CSV table of C-alpha atoms in Angstrom, one decimal:
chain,number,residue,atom,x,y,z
A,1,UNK,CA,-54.5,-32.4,0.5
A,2,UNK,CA,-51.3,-33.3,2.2
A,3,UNK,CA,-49.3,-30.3,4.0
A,4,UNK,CA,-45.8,-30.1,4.7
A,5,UNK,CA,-44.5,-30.2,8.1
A,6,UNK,CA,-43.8,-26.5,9.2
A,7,UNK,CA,-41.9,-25.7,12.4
A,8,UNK,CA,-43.9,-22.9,14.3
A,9,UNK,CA,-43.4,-19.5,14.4
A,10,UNK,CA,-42.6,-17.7,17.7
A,11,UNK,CA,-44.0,-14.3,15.7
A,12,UNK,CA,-47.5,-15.4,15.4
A,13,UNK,CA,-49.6,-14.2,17.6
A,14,UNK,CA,-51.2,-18.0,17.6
A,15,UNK,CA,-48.1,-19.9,18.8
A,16,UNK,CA,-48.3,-21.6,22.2
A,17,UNK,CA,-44.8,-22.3,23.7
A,18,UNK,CA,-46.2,-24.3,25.9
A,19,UNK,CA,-47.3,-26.6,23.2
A,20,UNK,CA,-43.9,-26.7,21.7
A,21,UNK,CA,-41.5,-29.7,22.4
A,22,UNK,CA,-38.0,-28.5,24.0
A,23,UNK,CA,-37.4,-25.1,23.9
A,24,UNK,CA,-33.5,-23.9,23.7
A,25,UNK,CA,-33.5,-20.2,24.3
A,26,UNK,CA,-29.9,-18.3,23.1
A,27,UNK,CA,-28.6,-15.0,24.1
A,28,UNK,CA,-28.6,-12.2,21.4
A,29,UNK,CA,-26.5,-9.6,21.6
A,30,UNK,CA,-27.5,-6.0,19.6
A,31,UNK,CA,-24.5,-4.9,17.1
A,32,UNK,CA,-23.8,-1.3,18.6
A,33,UNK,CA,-24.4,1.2,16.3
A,34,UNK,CA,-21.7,4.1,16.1
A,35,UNK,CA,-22.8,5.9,19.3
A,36,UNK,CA,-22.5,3.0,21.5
A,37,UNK,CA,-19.8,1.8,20.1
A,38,UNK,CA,-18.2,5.3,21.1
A,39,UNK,CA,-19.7,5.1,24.3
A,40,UNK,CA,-18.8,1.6,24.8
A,41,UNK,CA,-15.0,1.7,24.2
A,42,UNK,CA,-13.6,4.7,25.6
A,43,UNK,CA,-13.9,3.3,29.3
A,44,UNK,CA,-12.6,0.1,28.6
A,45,UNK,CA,-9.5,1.8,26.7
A,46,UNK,CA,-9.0,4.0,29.7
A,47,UNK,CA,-9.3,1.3,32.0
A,48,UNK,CA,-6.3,-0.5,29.9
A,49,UNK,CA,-4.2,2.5,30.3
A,50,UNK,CA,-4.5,1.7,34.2
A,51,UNK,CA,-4.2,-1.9,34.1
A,52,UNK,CA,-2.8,-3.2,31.0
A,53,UNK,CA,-4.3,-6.1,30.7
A,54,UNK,CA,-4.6,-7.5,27.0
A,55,UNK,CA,-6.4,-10.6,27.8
A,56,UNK,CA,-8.4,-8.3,30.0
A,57,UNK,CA,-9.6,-6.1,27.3
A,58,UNK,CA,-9.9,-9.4,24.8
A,59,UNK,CA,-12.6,-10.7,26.9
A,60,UNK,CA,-14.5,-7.5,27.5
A,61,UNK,CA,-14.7,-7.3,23.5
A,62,UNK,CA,-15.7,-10.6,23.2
A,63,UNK,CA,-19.1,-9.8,25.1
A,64,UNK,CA,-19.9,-7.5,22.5
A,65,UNK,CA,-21.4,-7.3,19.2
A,66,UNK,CA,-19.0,-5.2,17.3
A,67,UNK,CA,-20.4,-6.0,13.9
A,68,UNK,CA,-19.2,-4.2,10.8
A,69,UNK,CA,-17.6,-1.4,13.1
A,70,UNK,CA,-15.4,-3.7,14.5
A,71,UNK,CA,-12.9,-1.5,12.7
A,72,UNK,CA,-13.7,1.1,14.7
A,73,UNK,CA,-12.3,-0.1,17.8
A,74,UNK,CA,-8.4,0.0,16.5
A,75,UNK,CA,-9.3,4.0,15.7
A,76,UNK,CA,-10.9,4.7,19.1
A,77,UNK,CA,-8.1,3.5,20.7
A,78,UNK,CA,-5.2,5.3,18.8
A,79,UNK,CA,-7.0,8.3,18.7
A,80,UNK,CA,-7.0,8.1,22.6
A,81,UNK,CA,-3.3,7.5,22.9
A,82,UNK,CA,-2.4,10.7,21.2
A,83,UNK,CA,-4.5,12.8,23.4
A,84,UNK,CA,-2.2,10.9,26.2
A,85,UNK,CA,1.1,9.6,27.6
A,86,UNK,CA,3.9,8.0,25.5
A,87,UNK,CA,3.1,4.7,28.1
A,88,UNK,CA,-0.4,5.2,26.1
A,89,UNK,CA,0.7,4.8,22.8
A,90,UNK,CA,3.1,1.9,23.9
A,91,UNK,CA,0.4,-0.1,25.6
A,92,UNK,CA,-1.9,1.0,22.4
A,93,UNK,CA,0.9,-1.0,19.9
A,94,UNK,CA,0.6,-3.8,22.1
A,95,UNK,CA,-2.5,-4.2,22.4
A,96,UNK,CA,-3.2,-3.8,18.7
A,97,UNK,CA,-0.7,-6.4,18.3
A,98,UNK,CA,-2.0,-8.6,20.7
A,99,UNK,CA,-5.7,-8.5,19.5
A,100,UNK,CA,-4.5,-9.2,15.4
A,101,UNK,CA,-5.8,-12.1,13.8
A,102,UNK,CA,-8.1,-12.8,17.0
A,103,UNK,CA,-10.4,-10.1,17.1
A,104,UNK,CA,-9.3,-7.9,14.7
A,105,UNK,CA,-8.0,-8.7,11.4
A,106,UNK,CA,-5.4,-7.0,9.1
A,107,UNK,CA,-8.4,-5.3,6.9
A,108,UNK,CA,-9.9,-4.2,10.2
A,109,UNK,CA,-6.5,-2.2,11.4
A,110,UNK,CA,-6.1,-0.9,7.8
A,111,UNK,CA,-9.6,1.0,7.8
A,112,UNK,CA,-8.8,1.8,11.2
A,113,UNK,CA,-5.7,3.5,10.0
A,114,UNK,CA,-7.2,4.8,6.5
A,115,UNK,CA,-9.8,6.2,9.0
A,116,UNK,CA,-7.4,8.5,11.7
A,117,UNK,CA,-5.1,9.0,8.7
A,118,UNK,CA,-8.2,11.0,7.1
A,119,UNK,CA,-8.8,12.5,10.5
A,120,UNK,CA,-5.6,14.3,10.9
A,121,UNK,CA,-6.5,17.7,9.9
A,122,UNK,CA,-8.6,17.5,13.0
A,123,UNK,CA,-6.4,15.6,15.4
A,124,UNK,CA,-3.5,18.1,14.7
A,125,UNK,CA,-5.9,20.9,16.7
A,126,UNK,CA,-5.2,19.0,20.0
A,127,UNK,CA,-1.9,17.2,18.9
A,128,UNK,CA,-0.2,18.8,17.2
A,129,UNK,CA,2.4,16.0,16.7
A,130,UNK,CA,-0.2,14.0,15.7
A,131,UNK,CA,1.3,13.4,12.2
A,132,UNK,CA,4.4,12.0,13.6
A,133,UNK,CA,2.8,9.7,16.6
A,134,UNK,CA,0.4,8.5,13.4
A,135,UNK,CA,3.8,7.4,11.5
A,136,UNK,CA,5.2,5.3,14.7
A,137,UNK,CA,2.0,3.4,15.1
A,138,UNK,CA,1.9,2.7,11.6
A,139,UNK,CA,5.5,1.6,11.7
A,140,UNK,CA,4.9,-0.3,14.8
A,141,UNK,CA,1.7,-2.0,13.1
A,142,UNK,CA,3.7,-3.3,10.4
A,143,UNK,CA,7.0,-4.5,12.3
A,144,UNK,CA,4.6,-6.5,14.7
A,145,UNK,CA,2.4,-7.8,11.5
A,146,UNK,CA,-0.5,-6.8,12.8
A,147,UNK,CA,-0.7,-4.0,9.4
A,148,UNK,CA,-0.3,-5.8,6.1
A,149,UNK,CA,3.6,-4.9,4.4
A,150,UNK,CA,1.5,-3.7,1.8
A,151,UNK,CA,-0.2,-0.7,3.7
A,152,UNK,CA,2.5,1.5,2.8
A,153,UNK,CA,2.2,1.1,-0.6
A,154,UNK,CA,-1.4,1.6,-1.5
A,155,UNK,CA,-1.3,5.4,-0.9
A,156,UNK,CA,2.1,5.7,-3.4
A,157,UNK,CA,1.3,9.2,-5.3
A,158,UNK,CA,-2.4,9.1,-4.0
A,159,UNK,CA,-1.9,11.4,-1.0
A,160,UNK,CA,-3.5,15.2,-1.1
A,161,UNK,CA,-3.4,16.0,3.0
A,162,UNK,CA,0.1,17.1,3.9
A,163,UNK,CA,-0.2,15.8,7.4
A,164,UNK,CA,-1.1,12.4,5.8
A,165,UNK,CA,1.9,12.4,3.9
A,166,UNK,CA,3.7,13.2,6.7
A,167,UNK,CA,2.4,10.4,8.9
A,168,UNK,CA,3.5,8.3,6.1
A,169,UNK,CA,6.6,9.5,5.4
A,170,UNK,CA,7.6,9.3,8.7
A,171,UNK,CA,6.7,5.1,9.0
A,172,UNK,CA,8.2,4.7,5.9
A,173,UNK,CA,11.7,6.2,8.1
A,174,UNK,CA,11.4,3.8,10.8
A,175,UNK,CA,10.4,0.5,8.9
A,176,UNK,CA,13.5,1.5,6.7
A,177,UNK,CA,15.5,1.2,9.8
A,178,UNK,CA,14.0,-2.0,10.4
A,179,UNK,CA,16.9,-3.8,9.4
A,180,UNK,CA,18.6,-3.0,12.0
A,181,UNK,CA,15.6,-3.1,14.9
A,182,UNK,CA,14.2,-6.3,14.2
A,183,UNK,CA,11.0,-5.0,15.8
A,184,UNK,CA,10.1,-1.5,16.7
A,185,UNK,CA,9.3,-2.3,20.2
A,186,UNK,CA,10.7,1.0,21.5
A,187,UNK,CA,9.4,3.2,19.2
A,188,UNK,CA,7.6,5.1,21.9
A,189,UNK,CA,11.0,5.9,24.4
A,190,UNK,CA,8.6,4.2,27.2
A,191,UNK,CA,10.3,3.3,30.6
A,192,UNK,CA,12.6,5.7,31.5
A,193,UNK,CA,14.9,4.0,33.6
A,194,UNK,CA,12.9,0.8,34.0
A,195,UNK,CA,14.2,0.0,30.4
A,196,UNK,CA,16.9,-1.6,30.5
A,197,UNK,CA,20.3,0.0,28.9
A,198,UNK,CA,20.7,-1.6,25.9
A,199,UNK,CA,17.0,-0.4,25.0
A,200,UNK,CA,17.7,3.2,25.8
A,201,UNK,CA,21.0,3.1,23.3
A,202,UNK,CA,19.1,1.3,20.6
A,203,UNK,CA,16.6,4.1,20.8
A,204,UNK,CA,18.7,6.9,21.4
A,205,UNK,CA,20.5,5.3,18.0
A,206,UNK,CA,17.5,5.5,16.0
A,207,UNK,CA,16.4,8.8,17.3
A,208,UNK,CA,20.4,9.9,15.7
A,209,UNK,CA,19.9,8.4,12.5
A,210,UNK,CA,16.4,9.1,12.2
A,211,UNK,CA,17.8,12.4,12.7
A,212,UNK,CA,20.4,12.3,9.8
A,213,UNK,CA,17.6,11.0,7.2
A,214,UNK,CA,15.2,13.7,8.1
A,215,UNK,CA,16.8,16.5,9.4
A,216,UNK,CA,13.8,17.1,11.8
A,217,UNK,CA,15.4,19.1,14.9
A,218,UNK,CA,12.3,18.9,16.6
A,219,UNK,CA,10.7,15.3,16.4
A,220,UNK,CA,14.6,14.5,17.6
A,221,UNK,CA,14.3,16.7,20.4
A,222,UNK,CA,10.8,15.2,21.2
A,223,UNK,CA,12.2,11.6,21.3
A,224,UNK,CA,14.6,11.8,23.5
A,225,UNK,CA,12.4,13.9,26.2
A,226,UNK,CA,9.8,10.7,25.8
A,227,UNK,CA,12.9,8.6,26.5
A,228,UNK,CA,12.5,10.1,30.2
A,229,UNK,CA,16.2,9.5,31.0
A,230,UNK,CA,18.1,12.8,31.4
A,231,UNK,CA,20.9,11.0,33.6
A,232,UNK,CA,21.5,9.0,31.1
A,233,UNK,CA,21.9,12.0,28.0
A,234,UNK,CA,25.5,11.0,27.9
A,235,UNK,CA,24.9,8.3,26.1
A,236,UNK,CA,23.2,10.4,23.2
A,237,UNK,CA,26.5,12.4,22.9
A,238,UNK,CA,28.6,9.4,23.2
A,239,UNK,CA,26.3,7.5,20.3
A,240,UNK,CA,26.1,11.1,18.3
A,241,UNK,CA,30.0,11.8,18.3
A,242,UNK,CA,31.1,7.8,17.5
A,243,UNK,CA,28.4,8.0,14.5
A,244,UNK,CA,30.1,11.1,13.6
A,245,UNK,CA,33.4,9.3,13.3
A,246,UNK,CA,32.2,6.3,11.5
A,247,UNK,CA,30.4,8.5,9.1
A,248,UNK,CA,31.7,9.5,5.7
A,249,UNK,CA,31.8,13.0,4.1
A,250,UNK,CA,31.0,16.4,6.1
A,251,UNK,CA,27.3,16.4,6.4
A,252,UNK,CA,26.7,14.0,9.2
A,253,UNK,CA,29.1,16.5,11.0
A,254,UNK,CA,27.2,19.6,10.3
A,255,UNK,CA,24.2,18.4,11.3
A,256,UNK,CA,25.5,16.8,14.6
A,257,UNK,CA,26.9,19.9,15.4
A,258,UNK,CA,23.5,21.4,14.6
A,259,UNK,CA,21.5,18.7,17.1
A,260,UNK,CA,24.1,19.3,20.1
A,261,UNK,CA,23.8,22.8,19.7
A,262,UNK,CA,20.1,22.5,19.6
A,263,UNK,CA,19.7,20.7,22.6
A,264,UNK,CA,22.4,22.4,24.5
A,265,UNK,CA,20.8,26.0,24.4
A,266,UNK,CA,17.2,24.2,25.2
A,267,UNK,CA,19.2,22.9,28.5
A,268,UNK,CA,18.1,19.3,27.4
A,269,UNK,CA,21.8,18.1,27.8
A,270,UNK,CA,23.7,19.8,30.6
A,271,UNK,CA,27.0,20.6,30.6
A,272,UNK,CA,28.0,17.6,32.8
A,273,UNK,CA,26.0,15.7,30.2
A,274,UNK,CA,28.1,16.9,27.2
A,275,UNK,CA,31.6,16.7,29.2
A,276,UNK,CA,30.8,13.0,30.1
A,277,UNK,CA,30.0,12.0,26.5
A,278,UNK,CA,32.7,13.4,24.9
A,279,UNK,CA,35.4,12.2,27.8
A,280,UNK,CA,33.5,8.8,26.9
A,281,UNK,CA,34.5,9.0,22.9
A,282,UNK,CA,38.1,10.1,24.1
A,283,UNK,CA,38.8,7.5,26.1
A,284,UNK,CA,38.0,5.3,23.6
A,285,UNK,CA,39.5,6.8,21.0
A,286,UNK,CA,42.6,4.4,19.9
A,287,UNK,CA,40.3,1.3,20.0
A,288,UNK,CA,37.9,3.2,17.2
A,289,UNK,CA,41.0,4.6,15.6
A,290,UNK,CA,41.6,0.5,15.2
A,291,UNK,CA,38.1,0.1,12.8
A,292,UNK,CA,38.7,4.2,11.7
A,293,UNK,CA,41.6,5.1,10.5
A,294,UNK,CA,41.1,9.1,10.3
A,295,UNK,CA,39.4,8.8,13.2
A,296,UNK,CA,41.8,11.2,15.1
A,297,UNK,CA,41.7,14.0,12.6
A,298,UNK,CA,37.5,14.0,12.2
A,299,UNK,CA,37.2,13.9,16.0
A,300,UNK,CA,39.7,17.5,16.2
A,301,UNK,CA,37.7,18.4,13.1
A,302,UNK,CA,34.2,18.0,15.2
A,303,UNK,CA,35.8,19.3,18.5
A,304,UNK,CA,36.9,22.2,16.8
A,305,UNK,CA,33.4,22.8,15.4
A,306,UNK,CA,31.4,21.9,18.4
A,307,UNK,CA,33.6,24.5,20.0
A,308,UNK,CA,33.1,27.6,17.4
A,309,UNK,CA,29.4,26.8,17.7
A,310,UNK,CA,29.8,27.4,21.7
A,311,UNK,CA,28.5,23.4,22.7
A,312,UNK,CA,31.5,22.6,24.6
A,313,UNK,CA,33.8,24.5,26.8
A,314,UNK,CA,37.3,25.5,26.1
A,315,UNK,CA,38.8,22.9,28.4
A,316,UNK,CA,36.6,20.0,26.8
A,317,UNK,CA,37.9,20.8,23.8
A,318,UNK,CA,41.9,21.2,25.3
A,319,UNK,CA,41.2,17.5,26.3
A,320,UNK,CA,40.6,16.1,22.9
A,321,UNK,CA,43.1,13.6,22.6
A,322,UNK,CA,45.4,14.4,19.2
A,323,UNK,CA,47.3,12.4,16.8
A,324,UNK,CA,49.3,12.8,13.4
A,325,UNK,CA,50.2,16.5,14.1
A,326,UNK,CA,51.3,18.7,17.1
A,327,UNK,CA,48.6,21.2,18.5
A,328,UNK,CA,49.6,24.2,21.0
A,329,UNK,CA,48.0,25.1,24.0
A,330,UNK,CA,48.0,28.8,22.9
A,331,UNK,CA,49.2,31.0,21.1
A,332,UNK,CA,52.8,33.0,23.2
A,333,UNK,CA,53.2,29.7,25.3
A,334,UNK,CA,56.8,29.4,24.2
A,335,UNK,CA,56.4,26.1,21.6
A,336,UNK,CA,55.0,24.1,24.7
A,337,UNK,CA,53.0,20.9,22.9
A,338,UNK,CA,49.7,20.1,24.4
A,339,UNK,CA,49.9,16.8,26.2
């Protein structure tokens, strides 16, 4: 009888390794199960909030065994971030983005996402703003192609939760706005005055038309306290007023008037704030009159509102510069024209 060659088996009790020819011995590293995996991540996530170090946190990955939760590690992470800072969810984005198609693929991020987008109903117990955050990472995910285009549209008429909904109603705002942001690299308002200006007016210019699509008083009000730069509110007027003049119809200027007022009685912009951003949009005035015709009589249209609705002072409103037809100082001031 003539056997086949079999190569020895290290499980029988039987096999000598000495008696073996060269032995090559390999490291195996145990998949973590969903408690470890728990375990596992949170410190190296909170250690990234410190350091922010990408590469850092590639390489601690690397040394693991993920397995089929790798998934899980995108949803640890986020979930995280909305228990913290805005700087959080900013360095979460990045990191998301940074780790896509090397550690973590585009089916891994969408479970992630189908995962905290389930989770809501609990999130919303400690953040409450947890739908809206949800929305920006989404948006984020997609404008940085680390989320497939198609993410959006797979839950089309197949969403029960409302705070789901709202997560995706809100990332389906921003990516619309995409157009105009190339990437939405400051969704989060991060920075404060280490951003740079022209950051700070392209998000305070979302924040307004974000603003005009939804409505949403609140998550507007919420933006631009993330933003972290109340020396530089003026700009929000000044951006909030010239949309108002390059806007057709009335309801951009109702519900400008509504956001001023709004953050004016929360103390959110100050009266120097207000003064300075409308002075802005009047000195200015005849070089947008150039592009808007009308501009003159919308901007005494919107003064005159602003004023009835107690945002600006009697004085500010004296100021506006006027054109096409003569307005009085008062009433009894002998037929004196306002200069």
């Amino acid at each position: 009888m003539v056997y086949e060659v079999e190569e020895p088996d290290v499980r029988d009790p039987n096999y000598d390794e000495s008696a073996q020819g060269d032995t090559v011995y390999a490291t195996v590293v145990p998949e973590l199960d969903e408690r470890e995996l728990e375990k596992t991540i949170n410190p190296i996530v909170q250690e990234y909030f410190e350091h922010g170090d990408t590469k850092e946190v590639e390489m601690l990955l690397k040394e693991l065994n993920l397995g089929h939760n790798r998934y899980e590690f995108s949803s640890l992470a986020v979930s995280l971030s909305l228990e913290g800072k805005a700087s959080h969810r900013e360095l979460t984005s990045r990191l998301l983005s940074d780790l896509s198609g090397k550690l973590l693929s585009e089916r891994d991020m969408s479970r992630a996402f189908d995962k905290i987008l389930k989770e809501l109903p609990d999130l919303i117990l400690d953040t409450p703003e947890a739908p809206q955050m949800l929305g920006q990472f989404i948006a984020r995910a997609i404008a940085d192609h680390a989320l497939p285009m198609s993410f959006l549209d797979c839950y089309k008429g197949k969403v029960d939760c409302d705070h789901a909904r709202a997560a995706l109603d809100r990332a389906a705002v921003l990516l619309s706005m995409k157009r105009e942001i190339m990437r939405l690299d400051n969704v989060w308002g991060v920075g404060g005055g280490q951003r740079p200006v022209k950051h700070l007016i392209k998000e305070m210019n979302l924040l307004l038309k974000e603003y005009l699509v939804s409505g949403e008083l609140t998550e507007a009000e919420h933006c631009l306290r993330d933003l972290e730069v109340p020396h530089f509110h003026h700009e929000l007027v000044y951006e909030a007023v010239v949309m108002v003049l390059e806007s057709t119809g009335d309801t951009a200027i109702q519900m400008m008037v509504k956001l001023l007022k709004a953050f004016w009685q929360t103390g959110l912009i100050t009266l120097d704030q207000m003064n300075r951003g409308f002075q802005r949009v009047y000195d200015e005035l005849p070089e947008i009159n150039l592009d808007v015709p009308h501009a003159h009589s919308i901007m005494e249209t919107f003064v005159d509102l602003c004023y009835q609705e107690s945002v600006i002072t009697k004085q500010l409103r004296d100021f506006c510069p006027t054109r096409g037809r003569k307005r009085f100082v008062s009433e009894g001031d002998g037929g004196i024209v306002k200069s």
